[in-house]
Tab-separated table of N, CA and C in Angstrom:
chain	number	residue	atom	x	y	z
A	25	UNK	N	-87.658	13.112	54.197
A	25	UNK	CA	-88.704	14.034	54.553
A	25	UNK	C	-89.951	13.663	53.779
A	26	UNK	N	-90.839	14.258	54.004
A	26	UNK	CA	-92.374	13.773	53.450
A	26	UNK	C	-92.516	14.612	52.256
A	27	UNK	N	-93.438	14.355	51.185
A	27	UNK	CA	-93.440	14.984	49.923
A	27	UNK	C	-94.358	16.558	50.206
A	28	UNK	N	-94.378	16.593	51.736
A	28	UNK	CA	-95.591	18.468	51.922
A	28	UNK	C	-94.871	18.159	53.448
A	29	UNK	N	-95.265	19.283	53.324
A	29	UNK	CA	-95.149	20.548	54.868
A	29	UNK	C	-96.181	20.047	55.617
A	30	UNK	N	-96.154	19.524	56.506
A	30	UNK	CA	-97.176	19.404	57.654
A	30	UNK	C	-97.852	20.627	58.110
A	31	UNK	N	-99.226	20.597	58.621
A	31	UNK	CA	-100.047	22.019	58.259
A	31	UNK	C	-100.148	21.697	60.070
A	32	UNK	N	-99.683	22.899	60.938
A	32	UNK	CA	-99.938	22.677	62.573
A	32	UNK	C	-101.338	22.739	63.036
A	33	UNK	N	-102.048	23.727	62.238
A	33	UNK	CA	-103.200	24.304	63.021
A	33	UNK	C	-104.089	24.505	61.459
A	34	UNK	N	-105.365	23.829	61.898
A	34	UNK	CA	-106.567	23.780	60.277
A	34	UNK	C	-105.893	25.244	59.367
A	35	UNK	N	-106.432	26.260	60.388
A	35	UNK	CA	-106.316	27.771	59.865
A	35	UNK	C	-104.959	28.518	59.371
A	36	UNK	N	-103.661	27.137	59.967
A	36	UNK	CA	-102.432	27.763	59.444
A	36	UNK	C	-102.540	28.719	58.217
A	37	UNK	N	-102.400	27.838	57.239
A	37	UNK	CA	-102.776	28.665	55.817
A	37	UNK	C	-103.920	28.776	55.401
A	38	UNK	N	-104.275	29.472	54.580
A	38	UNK	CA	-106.037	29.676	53.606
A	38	UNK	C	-105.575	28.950	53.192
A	39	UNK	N	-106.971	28.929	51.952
A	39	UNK	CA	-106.971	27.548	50.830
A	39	UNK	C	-106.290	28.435	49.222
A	40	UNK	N	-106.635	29.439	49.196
A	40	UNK	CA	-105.344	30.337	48.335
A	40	UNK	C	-104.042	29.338	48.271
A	41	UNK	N	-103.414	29.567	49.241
A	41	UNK	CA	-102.062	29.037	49.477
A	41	UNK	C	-101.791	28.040	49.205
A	42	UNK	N	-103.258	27.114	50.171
A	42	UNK	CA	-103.065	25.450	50.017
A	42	UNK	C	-103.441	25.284	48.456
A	43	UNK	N	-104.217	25.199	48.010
A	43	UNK	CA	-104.665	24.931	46.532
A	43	UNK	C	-104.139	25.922	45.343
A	44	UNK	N	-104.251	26.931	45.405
A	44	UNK	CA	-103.724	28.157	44.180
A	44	UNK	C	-101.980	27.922	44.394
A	45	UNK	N	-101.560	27.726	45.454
A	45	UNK	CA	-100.023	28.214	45.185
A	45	UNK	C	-99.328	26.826	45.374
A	46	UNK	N	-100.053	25.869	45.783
A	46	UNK	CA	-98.990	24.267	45.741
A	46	UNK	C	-98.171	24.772	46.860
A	47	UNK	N	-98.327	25.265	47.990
A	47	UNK	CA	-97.108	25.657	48.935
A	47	UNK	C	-96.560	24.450	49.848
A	48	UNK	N	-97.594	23.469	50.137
A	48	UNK	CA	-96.841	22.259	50.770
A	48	UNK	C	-95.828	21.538	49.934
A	49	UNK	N	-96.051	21.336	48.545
A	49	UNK	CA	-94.953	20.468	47.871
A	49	UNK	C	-94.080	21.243	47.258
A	50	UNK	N	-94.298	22.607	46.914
A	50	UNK	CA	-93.210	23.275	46.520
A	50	UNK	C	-91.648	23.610	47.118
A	51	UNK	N	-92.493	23.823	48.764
A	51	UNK	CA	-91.161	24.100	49.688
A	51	UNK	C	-90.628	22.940	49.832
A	52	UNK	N	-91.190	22.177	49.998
A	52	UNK	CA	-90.255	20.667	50.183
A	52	UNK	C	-89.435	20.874	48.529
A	53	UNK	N	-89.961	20.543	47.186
A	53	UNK	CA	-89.300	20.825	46.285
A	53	UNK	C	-87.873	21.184	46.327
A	54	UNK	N	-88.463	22.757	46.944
A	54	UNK	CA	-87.352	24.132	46.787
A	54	UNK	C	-86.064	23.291	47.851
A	55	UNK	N	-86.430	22.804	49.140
A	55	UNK	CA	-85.587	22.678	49.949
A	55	UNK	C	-84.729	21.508	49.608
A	56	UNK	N	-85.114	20.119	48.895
A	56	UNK	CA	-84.603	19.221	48.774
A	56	UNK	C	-83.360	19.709	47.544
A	57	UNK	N	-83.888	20.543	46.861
A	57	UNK	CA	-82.929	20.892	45.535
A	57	UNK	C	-81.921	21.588	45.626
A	58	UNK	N	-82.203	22.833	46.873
A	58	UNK	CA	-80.706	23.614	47.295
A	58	UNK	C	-80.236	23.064	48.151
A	59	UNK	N	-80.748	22.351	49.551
A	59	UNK	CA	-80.177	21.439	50.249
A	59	UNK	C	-78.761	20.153	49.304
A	60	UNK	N	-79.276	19.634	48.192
A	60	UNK	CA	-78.649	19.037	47.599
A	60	UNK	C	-77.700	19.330	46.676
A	61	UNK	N	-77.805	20.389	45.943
A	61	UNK	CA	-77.210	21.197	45.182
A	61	UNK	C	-76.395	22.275	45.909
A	62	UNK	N	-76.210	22.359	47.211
A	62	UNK	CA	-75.746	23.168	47.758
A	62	UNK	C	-74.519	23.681	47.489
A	63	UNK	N	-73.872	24.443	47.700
A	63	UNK	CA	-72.146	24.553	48.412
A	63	UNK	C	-71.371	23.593	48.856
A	64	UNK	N	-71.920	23.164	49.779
A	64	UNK	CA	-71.067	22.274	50.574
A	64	UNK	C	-71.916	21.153	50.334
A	65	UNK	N	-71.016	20.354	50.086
A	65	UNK	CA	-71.273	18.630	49.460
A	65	UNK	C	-72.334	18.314	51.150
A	66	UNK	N	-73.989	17.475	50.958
A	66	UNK	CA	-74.079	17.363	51.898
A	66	UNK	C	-73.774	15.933	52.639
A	67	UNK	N	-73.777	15.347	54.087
A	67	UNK	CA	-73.323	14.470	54.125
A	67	UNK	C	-74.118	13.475	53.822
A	68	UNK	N	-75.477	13.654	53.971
A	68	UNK	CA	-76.560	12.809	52.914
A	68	UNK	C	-77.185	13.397	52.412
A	69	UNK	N	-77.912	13.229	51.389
A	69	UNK	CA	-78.691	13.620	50.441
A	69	UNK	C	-80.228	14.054	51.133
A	70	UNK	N	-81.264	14.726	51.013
A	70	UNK	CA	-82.726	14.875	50.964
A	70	UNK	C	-83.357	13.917	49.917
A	71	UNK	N	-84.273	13.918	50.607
A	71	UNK	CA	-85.272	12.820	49.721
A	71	UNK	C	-86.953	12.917	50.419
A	72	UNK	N	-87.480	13.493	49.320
A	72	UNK	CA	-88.932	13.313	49.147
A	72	UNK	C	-89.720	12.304	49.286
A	73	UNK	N	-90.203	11.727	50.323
A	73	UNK	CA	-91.167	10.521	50.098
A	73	UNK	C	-92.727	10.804	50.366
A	74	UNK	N	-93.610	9.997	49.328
A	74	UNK	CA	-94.924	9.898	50.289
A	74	UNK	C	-95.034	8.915	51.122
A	75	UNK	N	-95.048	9.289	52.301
A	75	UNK	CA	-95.118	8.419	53.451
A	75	UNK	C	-95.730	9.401	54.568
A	76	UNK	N	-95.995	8.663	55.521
A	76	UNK	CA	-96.326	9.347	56.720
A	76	UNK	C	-95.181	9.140	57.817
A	77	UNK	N	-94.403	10.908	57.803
A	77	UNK	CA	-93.543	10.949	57.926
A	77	UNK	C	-93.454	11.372	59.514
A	78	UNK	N	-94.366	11.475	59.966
A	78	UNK	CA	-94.524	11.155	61.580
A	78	UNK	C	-94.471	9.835	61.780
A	79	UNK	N	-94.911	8.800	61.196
A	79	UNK	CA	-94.293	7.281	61.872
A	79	UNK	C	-93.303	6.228	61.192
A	80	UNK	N	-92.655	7.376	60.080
A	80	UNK	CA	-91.807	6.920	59.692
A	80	UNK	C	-90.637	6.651	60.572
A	81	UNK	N	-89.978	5.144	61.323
A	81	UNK	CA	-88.992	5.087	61.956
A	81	UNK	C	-87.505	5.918	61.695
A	82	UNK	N	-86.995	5.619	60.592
A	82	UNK	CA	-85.657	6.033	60.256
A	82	UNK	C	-85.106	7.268	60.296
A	83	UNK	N	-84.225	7.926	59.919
A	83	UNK	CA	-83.611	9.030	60.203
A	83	UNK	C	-84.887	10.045	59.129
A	84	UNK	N	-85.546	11.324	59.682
A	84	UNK	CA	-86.072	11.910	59.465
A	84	UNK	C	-86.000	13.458	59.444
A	85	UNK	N	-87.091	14.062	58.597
A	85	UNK	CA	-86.727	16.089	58.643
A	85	UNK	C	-88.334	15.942	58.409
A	86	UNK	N	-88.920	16.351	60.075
A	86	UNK	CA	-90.126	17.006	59.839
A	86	UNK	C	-90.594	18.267	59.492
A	87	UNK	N	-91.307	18.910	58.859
A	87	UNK	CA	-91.567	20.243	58.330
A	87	UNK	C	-92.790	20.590	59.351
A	88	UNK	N	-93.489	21.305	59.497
A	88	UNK	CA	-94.426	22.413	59.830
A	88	UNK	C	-95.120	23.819	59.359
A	89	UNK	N	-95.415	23.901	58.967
A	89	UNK	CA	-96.321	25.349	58.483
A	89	UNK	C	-97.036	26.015	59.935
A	90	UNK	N	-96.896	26.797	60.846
A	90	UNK	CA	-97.529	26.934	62.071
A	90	UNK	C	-98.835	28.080	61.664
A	91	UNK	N	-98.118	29.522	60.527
A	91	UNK	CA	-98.583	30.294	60.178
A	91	UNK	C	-98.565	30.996	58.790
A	92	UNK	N	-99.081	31.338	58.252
A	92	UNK	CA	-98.407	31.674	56.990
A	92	UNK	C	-99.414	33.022	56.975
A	93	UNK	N	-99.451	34.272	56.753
A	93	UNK	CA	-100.218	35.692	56.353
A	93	UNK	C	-98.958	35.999	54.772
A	94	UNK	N	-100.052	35.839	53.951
A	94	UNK	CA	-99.622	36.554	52.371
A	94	UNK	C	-100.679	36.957	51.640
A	95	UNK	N	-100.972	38.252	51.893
A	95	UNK	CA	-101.979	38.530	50.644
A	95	UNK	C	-101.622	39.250	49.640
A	96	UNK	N	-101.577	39.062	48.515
A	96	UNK	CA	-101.323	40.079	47.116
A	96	UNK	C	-101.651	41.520	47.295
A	97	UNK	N	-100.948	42.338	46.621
A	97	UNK	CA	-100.949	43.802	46.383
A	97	UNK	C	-99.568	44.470	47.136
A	98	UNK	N	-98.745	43.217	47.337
A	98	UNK	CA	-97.320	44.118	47.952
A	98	UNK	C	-97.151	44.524	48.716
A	99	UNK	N	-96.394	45.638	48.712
A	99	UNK	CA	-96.726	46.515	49.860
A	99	UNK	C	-97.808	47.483	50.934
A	100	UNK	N	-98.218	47.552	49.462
A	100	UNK	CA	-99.881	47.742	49.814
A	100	UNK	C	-100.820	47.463	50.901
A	101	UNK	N	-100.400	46.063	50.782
A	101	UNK	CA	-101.468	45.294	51.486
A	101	UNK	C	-100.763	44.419	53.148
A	102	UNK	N	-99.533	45.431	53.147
A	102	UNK	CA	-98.785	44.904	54.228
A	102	UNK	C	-97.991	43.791	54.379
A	103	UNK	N	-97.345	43.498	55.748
A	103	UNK	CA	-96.603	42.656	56.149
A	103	UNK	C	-97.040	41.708	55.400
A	104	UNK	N	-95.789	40.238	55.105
A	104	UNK	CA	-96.256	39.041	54.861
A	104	UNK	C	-95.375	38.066	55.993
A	105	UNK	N	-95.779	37.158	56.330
A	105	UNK	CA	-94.779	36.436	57.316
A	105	UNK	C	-95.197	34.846	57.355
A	106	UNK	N	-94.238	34.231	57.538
A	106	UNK	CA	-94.974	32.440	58.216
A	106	UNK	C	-93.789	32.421	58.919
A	107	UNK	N	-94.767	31.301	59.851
A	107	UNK	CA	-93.393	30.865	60.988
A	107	UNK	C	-94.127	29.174	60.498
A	108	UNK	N	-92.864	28.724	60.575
A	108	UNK	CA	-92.442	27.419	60.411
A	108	UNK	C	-91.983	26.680	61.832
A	109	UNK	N	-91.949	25.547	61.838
A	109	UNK	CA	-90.915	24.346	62.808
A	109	UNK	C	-90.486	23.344	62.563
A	110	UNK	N	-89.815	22.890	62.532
A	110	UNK	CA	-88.989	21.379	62.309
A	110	UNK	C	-88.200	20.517	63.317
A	111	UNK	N	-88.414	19.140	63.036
A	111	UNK	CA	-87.620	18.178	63.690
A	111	UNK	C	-86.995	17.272	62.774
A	112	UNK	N	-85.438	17.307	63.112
A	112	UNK	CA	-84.659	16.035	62.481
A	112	UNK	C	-84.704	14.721	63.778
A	113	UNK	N	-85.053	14.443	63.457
A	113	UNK	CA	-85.054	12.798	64.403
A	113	UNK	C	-84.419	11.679	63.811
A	114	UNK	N	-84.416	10.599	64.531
A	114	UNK	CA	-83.386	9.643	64.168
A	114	UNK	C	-83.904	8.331	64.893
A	115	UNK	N	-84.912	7.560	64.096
A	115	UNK	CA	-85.790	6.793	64.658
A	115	UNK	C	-86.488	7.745	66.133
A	116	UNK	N	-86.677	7.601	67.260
A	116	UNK	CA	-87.175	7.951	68.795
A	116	UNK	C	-86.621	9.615	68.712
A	117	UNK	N	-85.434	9.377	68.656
A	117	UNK	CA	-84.646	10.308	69.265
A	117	UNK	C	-84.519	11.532	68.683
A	118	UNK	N	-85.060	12.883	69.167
A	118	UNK	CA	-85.101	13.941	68.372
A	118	UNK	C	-83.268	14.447	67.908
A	119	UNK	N	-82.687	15.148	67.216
A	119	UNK	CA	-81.751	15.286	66.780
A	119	UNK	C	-81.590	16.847	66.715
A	120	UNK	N	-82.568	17.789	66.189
A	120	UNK	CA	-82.265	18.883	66.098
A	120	UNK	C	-83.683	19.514	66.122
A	121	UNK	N	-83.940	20.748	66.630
A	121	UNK	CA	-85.309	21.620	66.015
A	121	UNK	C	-85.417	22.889	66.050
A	122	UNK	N	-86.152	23.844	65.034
A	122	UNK	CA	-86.013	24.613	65.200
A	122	UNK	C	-87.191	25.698	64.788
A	123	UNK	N	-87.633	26.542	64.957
A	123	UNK	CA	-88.697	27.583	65.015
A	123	UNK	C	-88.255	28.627	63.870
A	124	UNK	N	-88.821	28.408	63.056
A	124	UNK	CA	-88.272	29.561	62.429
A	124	UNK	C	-89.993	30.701	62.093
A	125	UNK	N	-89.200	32.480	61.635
A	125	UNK	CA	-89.915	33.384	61.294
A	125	UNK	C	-89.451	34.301	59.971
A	126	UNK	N	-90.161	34.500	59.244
A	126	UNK	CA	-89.904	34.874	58.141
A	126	UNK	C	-90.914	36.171	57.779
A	127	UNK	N	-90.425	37.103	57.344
A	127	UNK	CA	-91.066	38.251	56.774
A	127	UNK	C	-90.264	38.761	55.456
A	128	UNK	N	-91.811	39.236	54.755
A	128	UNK	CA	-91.391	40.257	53.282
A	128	UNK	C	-92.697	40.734	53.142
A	129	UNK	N	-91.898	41.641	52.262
A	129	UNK	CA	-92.693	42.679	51.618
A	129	UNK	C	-93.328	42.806	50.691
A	130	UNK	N	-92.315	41.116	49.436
A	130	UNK	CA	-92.905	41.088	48.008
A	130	UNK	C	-93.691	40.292	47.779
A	131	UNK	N	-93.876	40.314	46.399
A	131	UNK	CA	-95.387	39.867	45.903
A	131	UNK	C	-96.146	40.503	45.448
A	132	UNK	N	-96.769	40.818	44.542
A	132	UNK	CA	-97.781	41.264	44.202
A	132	UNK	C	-98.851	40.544	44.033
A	133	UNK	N	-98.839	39.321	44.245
A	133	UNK	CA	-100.117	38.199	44.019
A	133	UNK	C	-99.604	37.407	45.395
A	134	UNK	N	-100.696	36.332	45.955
A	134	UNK	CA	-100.541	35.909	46.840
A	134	UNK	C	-99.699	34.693	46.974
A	135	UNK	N	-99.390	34.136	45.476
A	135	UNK	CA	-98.850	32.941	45.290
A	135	UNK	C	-97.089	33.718	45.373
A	136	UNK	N	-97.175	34.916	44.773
A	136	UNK	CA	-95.519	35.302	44.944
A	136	UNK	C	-94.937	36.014	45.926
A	137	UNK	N	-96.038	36.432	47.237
A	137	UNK	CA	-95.778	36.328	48.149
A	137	UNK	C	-95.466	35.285	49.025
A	138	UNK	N	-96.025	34.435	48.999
A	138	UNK	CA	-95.644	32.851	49.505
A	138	UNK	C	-94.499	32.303	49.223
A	139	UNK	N	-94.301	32.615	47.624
A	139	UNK	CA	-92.823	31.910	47.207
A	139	UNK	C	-91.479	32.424	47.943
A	140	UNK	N	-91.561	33.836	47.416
A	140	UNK	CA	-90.532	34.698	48.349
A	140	UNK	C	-90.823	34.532	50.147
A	141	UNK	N	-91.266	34.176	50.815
A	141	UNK	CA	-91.234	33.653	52.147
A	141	UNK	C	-90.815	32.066	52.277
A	142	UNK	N	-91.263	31.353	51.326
A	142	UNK	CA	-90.653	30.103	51.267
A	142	UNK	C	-89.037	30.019	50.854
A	143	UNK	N	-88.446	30.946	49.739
A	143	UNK	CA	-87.785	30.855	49.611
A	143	UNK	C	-86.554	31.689	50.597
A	144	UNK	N	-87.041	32.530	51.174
A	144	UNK	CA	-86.178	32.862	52.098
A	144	UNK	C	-86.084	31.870	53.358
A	145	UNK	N	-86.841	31.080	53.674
A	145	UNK	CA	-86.947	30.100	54.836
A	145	UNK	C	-86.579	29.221	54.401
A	146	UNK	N	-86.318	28.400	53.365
A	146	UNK	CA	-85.628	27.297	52.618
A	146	UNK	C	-83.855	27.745	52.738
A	147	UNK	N	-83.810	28.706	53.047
A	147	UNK	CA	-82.137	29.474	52.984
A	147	UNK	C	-81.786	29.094	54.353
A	148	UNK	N	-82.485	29.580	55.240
A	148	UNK	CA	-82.617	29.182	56.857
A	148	UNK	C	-82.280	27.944	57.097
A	149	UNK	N	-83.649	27.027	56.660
A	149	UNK	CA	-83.417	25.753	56.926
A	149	UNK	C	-82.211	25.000	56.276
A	150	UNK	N	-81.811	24.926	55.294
A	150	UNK	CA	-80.515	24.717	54.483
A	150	UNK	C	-79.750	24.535	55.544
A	151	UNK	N	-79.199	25.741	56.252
A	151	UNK	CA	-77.994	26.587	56.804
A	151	UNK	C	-78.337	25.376	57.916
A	152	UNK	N	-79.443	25.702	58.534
A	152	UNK	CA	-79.562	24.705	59.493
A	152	UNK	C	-79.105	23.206	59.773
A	153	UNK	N	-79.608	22.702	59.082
A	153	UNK	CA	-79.214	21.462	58.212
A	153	UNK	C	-77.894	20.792	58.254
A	154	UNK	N	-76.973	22.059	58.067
A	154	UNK	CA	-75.879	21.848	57.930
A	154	UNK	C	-75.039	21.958	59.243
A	155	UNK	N	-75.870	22.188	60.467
A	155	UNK	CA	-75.308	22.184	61.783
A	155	UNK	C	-76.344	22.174	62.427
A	156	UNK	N	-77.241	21.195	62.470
A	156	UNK	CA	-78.263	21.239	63.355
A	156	UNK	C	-78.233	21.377	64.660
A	157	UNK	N	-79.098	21.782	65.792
A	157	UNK	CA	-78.692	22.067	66.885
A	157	UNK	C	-80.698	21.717	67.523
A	158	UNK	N	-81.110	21.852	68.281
A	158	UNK	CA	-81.821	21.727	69.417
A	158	UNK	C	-82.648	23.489	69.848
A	159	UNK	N	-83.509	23.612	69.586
A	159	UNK	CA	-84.608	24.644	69.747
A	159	UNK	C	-83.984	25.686	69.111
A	160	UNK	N	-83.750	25.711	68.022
A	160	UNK	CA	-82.611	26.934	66.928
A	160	UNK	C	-83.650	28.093	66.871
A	161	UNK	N	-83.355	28.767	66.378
A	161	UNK	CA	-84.264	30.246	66.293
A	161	UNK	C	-83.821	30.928	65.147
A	162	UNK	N	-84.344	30.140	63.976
A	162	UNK	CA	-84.407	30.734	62.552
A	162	UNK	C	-84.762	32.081	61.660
């Protein structure tokens, strides 16, 4: 996988997110470490590269950021949610993908709202991972 989250749309995230909270390299981080550390032994490993991981040939896990809403003050300040997407491919050939949506409540700052949505979608994708399937609904 690539060392960040591919961003779908300019406006996906603010610059809060992008710059104050490190959210492209963190989730990759978060995901490569429980993915690997998991439960169940995986049958290959994750791995972080900088590369450009759209023309990277070989077996691949594309990320996406489509949306991300987190603003600090908690509950306060309402819903938080991102929807994500991914493709495992395998050189050409797509392998698995899936859409995922995520909501919370916590946070009190905008960076720990983000985390707690990343980290609940890093749980998702994991699971996924481990039985990939074709337009999944995370």
């Amino acid at each position: 996988m690539g060392a960040e989250v591919l961003i779908g749309d300019a406006d996906a995230i603010n610059d809060t997110v992008r710059n104050d909270c490190h959210f492209q390299t963190a989730l990759v981080t978060r995901l490569v470490k429980a993915f690997n550390e998991g439960d169940t032994p995986p049958r290959a490993k994750l791995e972080a590269r900088s590369i450009d991981i759209e023309k990277y040939s070989g077996r691949r896990l594309i990320l996406r950021v489509n949306n991300v809403h987190a603003l600090g003050g908690g509950g306060l300040s309402g819903p938080k949610w991102m929807n994500m997407s991914g493709e495992l491919r395998d050189g050409n050939m797509l392998v698995g993908s899936f859409h995922s949506h995520t909501r919370s409540g916590r946070g009190l700052t905008t960076c720990r709202s983000v985390d707690s949505l990343s980290e609940s979608t890093v749980e998702m994708i994991t699971e996924w991972l481990s039985n990939p399937s074709l337009d999944a609904k995370l």
